mmCIF file with all atom_site columns, C-alpha atoms in Angstrom:
data_model
loop_
_atom_site.group_PDB
_atom_site.id
_atom_site.type_symbol
_atom_site.label_atom_id
_atom_site.label_alt_id
_atom_site.label_comp_id
_atom_site.label_asym_id
_atom_site.label_entity_id
_atom_site.label_seq_id
_atom_site.pdbx_PDB_ins_code
_atom_site.Cartn_x
_atom_site.Cartn_y
_atom_site.Cartn_z
_atom_site.occupancy
_atom_site.B_iso_or_equiv
_atom_site.pdbx_formal_charge
_atom_site.auth_seq_id
_atom_site.auth_comp_id
_atom_site.auth_asym_id
_atom_site.auth_atom_id
_atom_site.pdbx_PDB_model_num
ATOM 1   C CA . UNK A 1 1   ? 155.174 21.249 180.187 1.00 44.00 ? 1   UNK A CA 1
ATOM 2   C CA . UNK A 1 2   ? 157.620 18.582 181.195 1.00 40.00 ? 2   UNK A CA 1
ATOM 3   C CA . UNK A 1 3   ? 158.815 15.662 179.150 1.00 37.00 ? 3   UNK A CA 1
ATOM 4   C CA . UNK A 1 4   ? 158.890 12.305 180.884 1.00 40.00 ? 4   UNK A CA 1
ATOM 5   C CA . UNK A 1 5   ? 160.995 9.636  179.267 1.00 37.00 ? 5   UNK A CA 1
ATOM 6   C CA . UNK A 1 6   ? 159.302 6.270  179.345 1.00 41.00 ? 6   UNK A CA 1
ATOM 7   C CA . UNK A 1 7   ? 160.842 3.037  178.234 1.00 40.00 ? 7   UNK A CA 1
ATOM 8   C CA . UNK A 1 8   ? 159.025 1.609  175.232 1.00 43.00 ? 8   UNK A CA 1
ATOM 9   C CA . UNK A 1 9   ? 159.290 -1.858 173.919 1.00 41.00 ? 9   UNK A CA 1
ATOM 10  C CA . UNK A 1 10  ? 161.807 -2.035 170.998 1.00 45.00 ? 10  UNK A CA 1
ATOM 11  C CA . UNK A 1 11  ? 159.157 -3.523 168.727 1.00 43.00 ? 11  UNK A CA 1
ATOM 12  C CA . UNK A 1 12  ? 156.882 -0.540 169.358 1.00 45.00 ? 12  UNK A CA 1
ATOM 13  C CA . UNK A 1 13  ? 159.712 1.849  168.487 1.00 46.00 ? 13  UNK A CA 1
ATOM 14  C CA . UNK A 1 14  ? 160.537 -0.120 165.324 1.00 52.00 ? 14  UNK A CA 1
ATOM 15  C CA . UNK A 1 15  ? 156.871 -0.100 164.281 1.00 54.00 ? 15  UNK A CA 1
ATOM 16  C CA . UNK A 1 16  ? 156.751 3.678  164.727 1.00 51.00 ? 16  UNK A CA 1
ATOM 17  C CA . UNK A 1 17  ? 159.926 4.120  162.684 1.00 51.00 ? 17  UNK A CA 1
ATOM 18  C CA . UNK A 1 18  ? 158.538 1.839  159.966 1.00 55.00 ? 18  UNK A CA 1
ATOM 19  C CA . UNK A 1 19  ? 155.336 3.904  159.849 1.00 55.00 ? 19  UNK A CA 1
ATOM 20  C CA . UNK A 1 20  ? 157.323 7.159  159.571 1.00 56.00 ? 20  UNK A CA 1
ATOM 21  C CA . UNK A 1 21  ? 159.486 5.712  156.795 1.00 56.00 ? 21  UNK A CA 1
ATOM 22  C CA . UNK A 1 22  ? 156.378 4.557  154.920 1.00 61.00 ? 22  UNK A CA 1
ATOM 23  C CA . UNK A 1 23  ? 154.909 8.054  155.148 1.00 64.00 ? 23  UNK A CA 1
ATOM 24  C CA . UNK A 1 24  ? 158.195 9.595  153.977 1.00 68.00 ? 24  UNK A CA 1
ATOM 25  C CA . UNK A 1 25  ? 158.366 7.133  151.082 1.00 70.00 ? 25  UNK A CA 1
ATOM 26  C CA . UNK A 1 26  ? 154.816 8.116  150.120 1.00 69.00 ? 26  UNK A CA 1
ATOM 27  C CA . UNK A 1 27  ? 155.808 11.788 149.985 1.00 72.00 ? 27  UNK A CA 1
ATOM 28  C CA . UNK A 1 28  ? 159.040 11.021 148.124 1.00 73.00 ? 28  UNK A CA 1
ATOM 29  C CA . UNK A 1 29  ? 157.140 9.115  145.447 1.00 75.00 ? 29  UNK A CA 1
ATOM 30  C CA . UNK A 1 30  ? 154.152 11.469 145.127 1.00 79.00 ? 30  UNK A CA 1
ATOM 31  C CA . UNK A 1 31  ? 153.545 15.149 144.544 1.00 80.00 ? 31  UNK A CA 1
ATOM 32  C CA . UNK A 1 32  ? 151.077 17.690 145.787 1.00 79.00 ? 32  UNK A CA 1
ATOM 33  C CA . UNK A 1 33  ? 148.231 18.838 143.466 1.00 82.00 ? 33  UNK A CA 1
ATOM 34  C CA . UNK A 1 34  ? 150.413 21.462 141.728 1.00 82.00 ? 34  UNK A CA 1
ATOM 35  C CA . UNK A 1 35  ? 153.336 19.090 141.219 1.00 82.00 ? 35  UNK A CA 1
ATOM 36  C CA . UNK A 1 36  ? 155.607 19.952 144.151 1.00 87.00 ? 36  UNK A CA 1
ATOM 37  C CA . UNK A 1 37  ? 157.884 17.336 145.671 1.00 88.00 ? 37  UNK A CA 1
ATOM 38  C CA . UNK A 1 38  ? 158.507 17.024 149.401 1.00 88.00 ? 38  UNK A CA 1
ATOM 39  C CA . UNK A 1 39  ? 161.751 18.996 148.866 1.00 91.00 ? 39  UNK A CA 1
ATOM 40  C CA . UNK A 1 40  ? 159.870 21.873 147.203 1.00 90.00 ? 40  UNK A CA 1
ATOM 41  C CA . UNK A 1 41  ? 157.428 21.951 150.107 1.00 88.00 ? 41  UNK A CA 1
ATOM 42  C CA . UNK A 1 42  ? 160.237 21.944 152.694 1.00 89.00 ? 42  UNK A CA 1
ATOM 43  C CA . UNK A 1 43  ? 161.899 24.945 151.018 1.00 92.00 ? 43  UNK A CA 1
ATOM 44  C CA . UNK A 1 44  ? 158.619 26.808 150.487 1.00 89.00 ? 44  UNK A CA 1
ATOM 45  C CA . UNK A 1 45  ? 157.735 26.324 154.173 1.00 88.00 ? 45  UNK A CA 1
ATOM 46  C CA . UNK A 1 46  ? 161.199 27.506 155.247 1.00 90.00 ? 46  UNK A CA 1
ATOM 47  C CA . UNK A 1 47  ? 161.940 24.096 156.773 1.00 87.00 ? 47  UNK A CA 1
ATOM 48  C CA . UNK A 1 48  ? 165.572 24.386 155.774 1.00 91.00 ? 48  UNK A CA 1
ATOM 49  C CA . UNK A 1 49  ? 166.925 21.704 158.130 1.00 89.00 ? 49  UNK A CA 1
ATOM 50  C CA . UNK A 1 50  ? 164.405 19.265 156.641 1.00 88.00 ? 50  UNK A CA 1
ATOM 51  C CA . UNK A 1 51  ? 165.459 20.383 153.164 1.00 91.00 ? 51  UNK A CA 1
ATOM 52  C CA . UNK A 1 52  ? 169.129 19.772 154.000 1.00 94.00 ? 52  UNK A CA 1
ATOM 53  C CA . UNK A 1 53  ? 168.285 16.316 155.353 1.00 90.00 ? 53  UNK A CA 1
ATOM 54  C CA . UNK A 1 54  ? 166.328 15.439 152.197 1.00 92.00 ? 54  UNK A CA 1
ATOM 55  C CA . UNK A 1 55  ? 169.135 16.689 149.937 1.00 95.00 ? 55  UNK A CA 1
ATOM 56  C CA . UNK A 1 56  ? 171.834 14.763 151.833 1.00 94.00 ? 56  UNK A CA 1
ATOM 57  C CA . UNK A 1 57  ? 169.761 11.603 152.120 1.00 91.00 ? 57  UNK A CA 1
ATOM 58  C CA . UNK A 1 58  ? 168.127 11.382 148.684 1.00 90.00 ? 58  UNK A CA 1
ATOM 59  C CA . UNK A 1 59  ? 170.589 13.424 146.620 1.00 91.00 ? 59  UNK A CA 1
ATOM 60  C CA . UNK A 1 60  ? 170.518 13.903 142.877 1.00 91.00 ? 60  UNK A CA 1
ATOM 61  C CA . UNK A 1 61  ? 167.311 11.970 142.048 1.00 91.00 ? 61  UNK A CA 1
ATOM 62  C CA . UNK A 1 62  ? 165.261 14.216 144.367 1.00 90.00 ? 62  UNK A CA 1
ATOM 63  C CA . UNK A 1 63  ? 167.231 17.426 143.734 1.00 90.00 ? 63  UNK A CA 1
ATOM 64  C CA . UNK A 1 64  ? 166.683 17.232 139.962 1.00 91.00 ? 64  UNK A CA 1
ATOM 65  C CA . UNK A 1 65  ? 162.889 16.823 140.118 1.00 87.00 ? 65  UNK A CA 1
ATOM 66  C CA . UNK A 1 66  ? 161.070 19.986 139.006 1.00 84.00 ? 66  UNK A CA 1
ATOM 67  C CA . UNK A 1 67  ? 157.405 20.766 139.546 1.00 82.00 ? 67  UNK A CA 1
ATOM 68  C CA . UNK A 1 68  ? 155.474 18.507 137.209 1.00 84.00 ? 68  UNK A CA 1
ATOM 69  C CA . UNK A 1 69  ? 151.861 17.446 136.715 1.00 77.00 ? 69  UNK A CA 1
ATOM 70  C CA . UNK A 1 70  ? 149.646 16.430 133.852 1.00 77.00 ? 70  UNK A CA 1
ATOM 71  C CA . UNK A 1 71  ? 148.110 18.672 132.675 1.00 83.00 ? 71  UNK A CA 1
ATOM 72  C CA . UNK A 1 72  ? 150.942 21.116 133.210 1.00 82.00 ? 72  UNK A CA 1
ATOM 73  C CA . UNK A 1 73  ? 151.112 22.906 136.547 1.00 82.00 ? 73  UNK A CA 1
ATOM 74  C CA . UNK A 1 74  ? 151.317 26.715 136.621 1.00 83.00 ? 74  UNK A CA 1
ATOM 75  C CA . UNK A 1 75  ? 154.730 26.095 138.244 1.00 85.00 ? 75  UNK A CA 1
ATOM 76  C CA . UNK A 1 76  ? 155.855 23.512 135.668 1.00 85.00 ? 76  UNK A CA 1
ATOM 77  C CA . UNK A 1 77  ? 159.623 23.142 135.547 1.00 86.00 ? 77  UNK A CA 1
ATOM 78  C CA . UNK A 1 78  ? 160.374 25.178 138.666 1.00 90.00 ? 78  UNK A CA 1
ATOM 79  C CA . UNK A 1 79  ? 163.074 23.419 140.660 1.00 93.00 ? 79  UNK A CA 1
ATOM 80  C CA . UNK A 1 80  ? 164.159 23.379 144.283 1.00 95.00 ? 80  UNK A CA 1
ATOM 81  C CA . UNK A 1 81  ? 167.060 25.599 143.153 1.00 97.00 ? 81  UNK A CA 1
ATOM 82  C CA . UNK A 1 82  ? 164.631 28.224 141.822 1.00 94.00 ? 82  UNK A CA 1
ATOM 83  C CA . UNK A 1 83  ? 162.818 28.169 145.184 1.00 93.00 ? 83  UNK A CA 1
ATOM 84  C CA . UNK A 1 84  ? 166.002 28.413 147.261 1.00 96.00 ? 84  UNK A CA 1
ATOM 85  C CA . UNK A 1 85  ? 167.004 31.482 145.241 1.00 95.00 ? 85  UNK A CA 1
ATOM 86  C CA . UNK A 1 86  ? 163.632 33.176 145.729 1.00 91.00 ? 86  UNK A CA 1
ATOM 87  C CA . UNK A 1 87  ? 163.815 32.368 149.462 1.00 94.00 ? 87  UNK A CA 1
ATOM 88  C CA . UNK A 1 88  ? 167.314 33.917 149.617 1.00 94.00 ? 88  UNK A CA 1
ATOM 89  C CA . UNK A 1 89  ? 168.830 30.655 150.849 1.00 96.00 ? 89  UNK A CA 1
ATOM 90  C CA . UNK A 1 90  ? 172.359 30.753 149.430 1.00 97.00 ? 90  UNK A CA 1
ATOM 91  C CA . UNK A 1 91  ? 173.574 27.748 151.469 1.00 97.00 ? 91  UNK A CA 1
ATOM 92  C CA . UNK A 1 92  ? 170.629 25.580 150.362 1.00 97.00 ? 92  UNK A CA 1
ATOM 93  C CA . UNK A 1 93  ? 171.162 26.698 146.752 1.00 97.00 ? 93  UNK A CA 1
ATOM 94  C CA . UNK A 1 94  ? 174.864 25.806 146.968 1.00 98.00 ? 94  UNK A CA 1
ATOM 95  C CA . UNK A 1 95  ? 174.019 22.436 148.429 1.00 98.00 ? 95  UNK A CA 1
ATOM 96  C CA . UNK A 1 96  ? 171.495 21.778 145.653 1.00 98.00 ? 96  UNK A CA 1
ATOM 97  C CA . UNK A 1 97  ? 174.106 22.586 142.997 1.00 98.00 ? 97  UNK A CA 1
ATOM 98  C CA . UNK A 1 98  ? 176.652 20.354 144.755 1.00 97.00 ? 98  UNK A CA 1
ATOM 99  C CA . UNK A 1 99  ? 174.115 17.506 144.676 1.00 97.00 ? 99  UNK A CA 1
ATOM 100 C CA . UNK A 1 100 ? 173.422 17.923 140.962 1.00 96.00 ? 100 UNK A CA 1
ATOM 101 C CA . UNK A 1 101 ? 170.713 20.562 140.563 1.00 96.00 ? 101 UNK A CA 1
ATOM 102 C CA . UNK A 1 102 ? 170.389 21.731 136.966 1.00 96.00 ? 102 UNK A CA 1
ATOM 103 C CA . UNK A 1 103 ? 171.667 25.331 136.959 1.00 96.00 ? 103 UNK A CA 1
ATOM 104 C CA . UNK A 1 104 ? 169.959 25.854 133.585 1.00 95.00 ? 104 UNK A CA 1
ATOM 105 C CA . UNK A 1 105 ? 166.567 24.313 134.457 1.00 92.00 ? 105 UNK A CA 1
ATOM 106 C CA . UNK A 1 106 ? 163.692 26.193 132.890 1.00 88.00 ? 106 UNK A CA 1
ATOM 107 C CA . UNK A 1 107 ? 160.498 27.115 134.743 1.00 87.00 ? 107 UNK A CA 1
ATOM 108 C CA . UNK A 1 108 ? 157.929 27.044 131.946 1.00 83.00 ? 108 UNK A CA 1
ATOM 109 C CA . UNK A 1 109 ? 154.583 27.125 133.767 1.00 82.00 ? 109 UNK A CA 1
ATOM 110 C CA . UNK A 1 110 ? 151.968 29.796 133.151 1.00 79.00 ? 110 UNK A CA 1
ATOM 111 C CA . UNK A 1 111 ? 152.808 31.449 136.508 1.00 80.00 ? 111 UNK A CA 1
ATOM 112 C CA . UNK A 1 112 ? 156.105 32.592 134.962 1.00 75.00 ? 112 UNK A CA 1
ATOM 113 C CA . UNK A 1 113 ? 154.613 33.968 131.764 1.00 71.00 ? 113 UNK A CA 1
ATOM 114 C CA . UNK A 1 114 ? 155.096 37.720 131.779 1.00 62.00 ? 114 UNK A CA 1
ATOM 115 C CA . UNK A 1 115 ? 151.904 38.306 129.801 1.00 63.00 ? 115 UNK A CA 1
ATOM 116 C CA . UNK A 1 116 ? 149.511 35.857 131.444 1.00 59.00 ? 116 UNK A CA 1
ATOM 117 C CA . UNK A 1 117 ? 151.130 34.994 134.785 1.00 50.00 ? 117 UNK A CA 1
ATOM 118 C CA . UNK A 1 118 ? 149.509 35.592 138.155 1.00 55.00 ? 118 UNK A CA 1
ATOM 119 C CA . UNK A 1 119 ? 151.984 38.322 139.161 1.00 53.00 ? 119 UNK A CA 1
ATOM 120 C CA . UNK A 1 120 ? 152.192 40.212 135.874 1.00 52.00 ? 120 UNK A CA 1
ATOM 121 C CA . UNK A 1 121 ? 154.263 42.964 137.442 1.00 42.00 ? 121 UNK A CA 1
ATOM 122 C CA . UNK A 1 122 ? 156.869 40.509 138.738 1.00 52.00 ? 122 UNK A CA 1
ATOM 123 C CA . UNK A 1 123 ? 158.801 38.494 136.193 1.00 56.00 ? 123 UNK A CA 1
ATOM 124 C CA . UNK A 1 124 ? 161.568 36.149 137.269 1.00 64.00 ? 124 UNK A CA 1
ATOM 125 C CA . UNK A 1 125 ? 162.407 34.692 133.872 1.00 71.00 ? 125 UNK A CA 1
ATOM 126 C CA . UNK A 1 126 ? 162.827 30.965 133.604 1.00 84.00 ? 126 UNK A CA 1
ATOM 127 C CA . UNK A 1 127 ? 166.280 29.754 134.748 1.00 91.00 ? 127 UNK A CA 1
ATOM 128 C CA . UNK A 1 128 ? 167.832 29.913 138.220 1.00 93.00 ? 128 UNK A CA 1
ATOM 129 C CA . UNK A 1 129 ? 170.185 32.581 136.853 1.00 92.00 ? 129 UNK A CA 1
ATOM 130 C CA . UNK A 1 130 ? 167.207 34.693 135.740 1.00 87.00 ? 130 UNK A CA 1
ATOM 131 C CA . UNK A 1 131 ? 165.683 34.270 139.207 1.00 89.00 ? 131 UNK A CA 1
ATOM 132 C CA . UNK A 1 132 ? 168.930 35.315 140.937 1.00 91.00 ? 132 UNK A CA 1
ATOM 133 C CA . UNK A 1 133 ? 169.269 38.331 138.653 1.00 86.00 ? 133 UNK A CA 1
ATOM 134 C CA . UNK A 1 134 ? 165.702 39.472 139.283 1.00 82.00 ? 134 UNK A CA 1
ATOM 135 C CA . UNK A 1 135 ? 166.163 38.975 143.024 1.00 85.00 ? 135 UNK A CA 1
ATOM 136 C CA . UNK A 1 136 ? 169.202 41.258 142.793 1.00 85.00 ? 136 UNK A CA 1
ATOM 137 C CA . UNK A 1 137 ? 171.290 38.503 144.393 1.00 90.00 ? 137 UNK A CA 1
ATOM 138 C CA . UNK A 1 138 ? 174.692 39.191 142.831 1.00 90.00 ? 138 UNK A CA 1
ATOM 139 C CA . UNK A 1 139 ? 176.412 36.627 145.065 1.00 94.00 ? 139 UNK A CA 1
ATOM 140 C CA . UNK A 1 140 ? 174.094 33.933 143.690 1.00 95.00 ? 140 UNK A CA 1
ATOM 141 C CA . UNK A 1 141 ? 174.516 35.224 140.124 1.00 92.00 ? 141 UNK A CA 1
ATOM 142 C CA . UNK A 1 142 ? 178.291 34.910 140.470 1.00 93.00 ? 142 UNK A CA 1
ATOM 143 C CA . UNK A 1 143 ? 178.000 31.441 142.038 1.00 97.00 ? 143 UNK A CA 1
ATOM 144 C CA . UNK A 1 144 ? 175.709 30.177 139.259 1.00 96.00 ? 144 UNK A CA 1
ATOM 145 C CA . UNK A 1 145 ? 177.932 31.614 136.521 1.00 93.00 ? 145 UNK A CA 1
ATOM 146 C CA . UNK A 1 146 ? 180.934 29.900 138.150 1.00 96.00 ? 146 UNK A CA 1
ATOM 147 C CA . UNK A 1 147 ? 178.956 26.632 138.047 1.00 97.00 ? 147 UNK A CA 1
ATOM 148 C CA . UNK A 1 148 ? 178.121 26.671 134.333 1.00 95.00 ? 148 UNK A CA 1
ATOM 149 C CA . UNK A 1 149 ? 174.887 28.658 134.299 1.00 94.00 ? 149 UNK A CA 1
ATOM 150 C CA . UNK A 1 150 ? 174.300 29.819 130.735 1.00 91.00 ? 150 UNK A CA 1
ATOM 151 C CA . UNK A 1 151 ? 173.751 33.587 130.611 1.00 86.00 ? 151 UNK A CA 1
ATOM 152 C CA . UNK A 1 152 ? 172.749 33.350 126.951 1.00 85.00 ? 152 UNK A CA 1
ATOM 153 C CA . UNK A 1 153 ? 169.589 31.297 127.563 1.00 82.00 ? 153 UNK A CA 1
ATOM 154 C CA . UNK A 1 154 ? 166.493 33.375 126.745 1.00 75.00 ? 154 UNK A CA 1
ATOM 155 C CA . UNK A 1 155 ? 163.804 34.118 129.293 1.00 66.00 ? 155 UNK A CA 1
ATOM 156 C CA . UNK A 1 156 ? 160.869 33.395 126.964 1.00 59.00 ? 156 UNK A CA 1
ATOM 157 C CA . UNK A 1 157 ? 161.203 35.850 124.175 1.00 52.00 ? 157 UNK A CA 1
ATOM 158 C CA . UNK A 1 158 ? 164.739 36.431 122.880 1.00 47.00 ? 158 UNK A CA 1
ATOM 159 C CA . UNK A 1 159 ? 165.751 38.124 126.127 1.00 50.00 ? 159 UNK A CA 1
ATOM 160 C CA . UNK A 1 160 ? 168.928 36.946 127.863 1.00 51.00 ? 160 UNK A CA 1
ATOM 161 C CA . UNK A 1 161 ? 170.001 37.144 131.499 1.00 49.00 ? 161 UNK A CA 1
ATOM 162 C CA . UNK A 1 162 ? 171.900 40.350 130.745 1.00 53.00 ? 162 UNK A CA 1
ATOM 163 C CA . UNK A 1 163 ? 168.779 42.108 129.478 1.00 49.00 ? 163 UNK A CA 1
ATOM 164 C CA . UNK A 1 164 ? 166.772 40.638 132.342 1.00 51.00 ? 164 UNK A CA 1
ATOM 165 C CA . UNK A 1 165 ? 169.412 41.911 134.771 1.00 55.00 ? 165 UNK A CA 1
ATOM 166 C CA . UNK A 1 166 ? 169.268 45.393 133.295 1.00 50.00 ? 166 UNK A CA 1
ATOM 167 C CA . UNK A 1 167 ? 165.475 45.541 133.534 1.00 47.00 ? 167 UNK A CA 1
ATOM 168 C CA . UNK A 1 168 ? 165.342 44.086 137.042 1.00 50.00 ? 168 UNK A CA 1
ATOM 169 C CA . UNK A 1 169 ? 168.263 46.073 138.368 1.00 50.00 ? 169 UNK A CA 1
ATOM 170 C CA . UNK A 1 170 ? 166.797 49.286 137.031 1.00 46.00 ? 170 UNK A CA 1
ATOM 171 C CA . UNK A 1 171 ? 163.514 48.504 138.720 1.00 42.00 ? 171 UNK A CA 1
ATOM 172 C CA . UNK A 1 172 ? 164.937 47.033 141.913 1.00 45.00 ? 172 UNK A CA 1
ATOM 173 C CA . UNK A 1 173 ? 168.280 48.716 142.474 1.00 47.00 ? 173 UNK A CA 1
ATOM 174 C CA . UNK A 1 174 ? 168.358 51.590 139.947 1.00 38.00 ? 174 UNK A CA 1
ATOM 175 C CA . UNK A 1 175 ? 171.571 50.189 138.475 1.00 38.00 ? 175 UNK A CA 1
ATOM 176 C CA . UNK A 1 176 ? 172.461 48.140 135.413 1.00 38.00 ? 176 UNK A CA 1
ATOM 177 C CA . UNK A 1 177 ? 175.310 45.663 135.628 1.00 43.00 ? 177 UNK A CA 1
ATOM 178 C CA . UNK A 1 178 ? 175.589 43.137 132.819 1.00 44.00 ? 178 UNK A CA 1
ATOM 179 C CA . UNK A 1 179 ? 177.700 40.056 133.449 1.00 41.00 ? 179 UNK A CA 1
#
């Protein structure tokens, strides 16, 4: 397959760019059926360069949008930061925090409910710190704590990040380190 460069009329190129921008604006202003933004989808699909572009270009207003629908999505409240942590993307997570992601955002959807959630055996808690703890990502835990993550916020019941860490570490790493 070879690529042949052909000269196109500038108006044709501008029309194409306008069309692409209109499509991007549509996705920036709308969500998928479960409440995901275009940034959530980029991270979920491991399109990390696209995610970085979206973060740099649209910044805080996009970064701070959690999953949201009416009625509530099973993923209600989950943020791009939660997703970056689950995907193990430390650099994306750092970038999100630098652009204003809420380090104490709470994922409240039914998917995250330990008793009724889809993956009853897997419980990530509700904040990015809970997610990092349950992923066993100590580097991310330290980063979040250094950026004002609140380790005293409960998961759902009166369980804090420390208790969550102990449970998850025992299950995942056979060690208990409370920070």
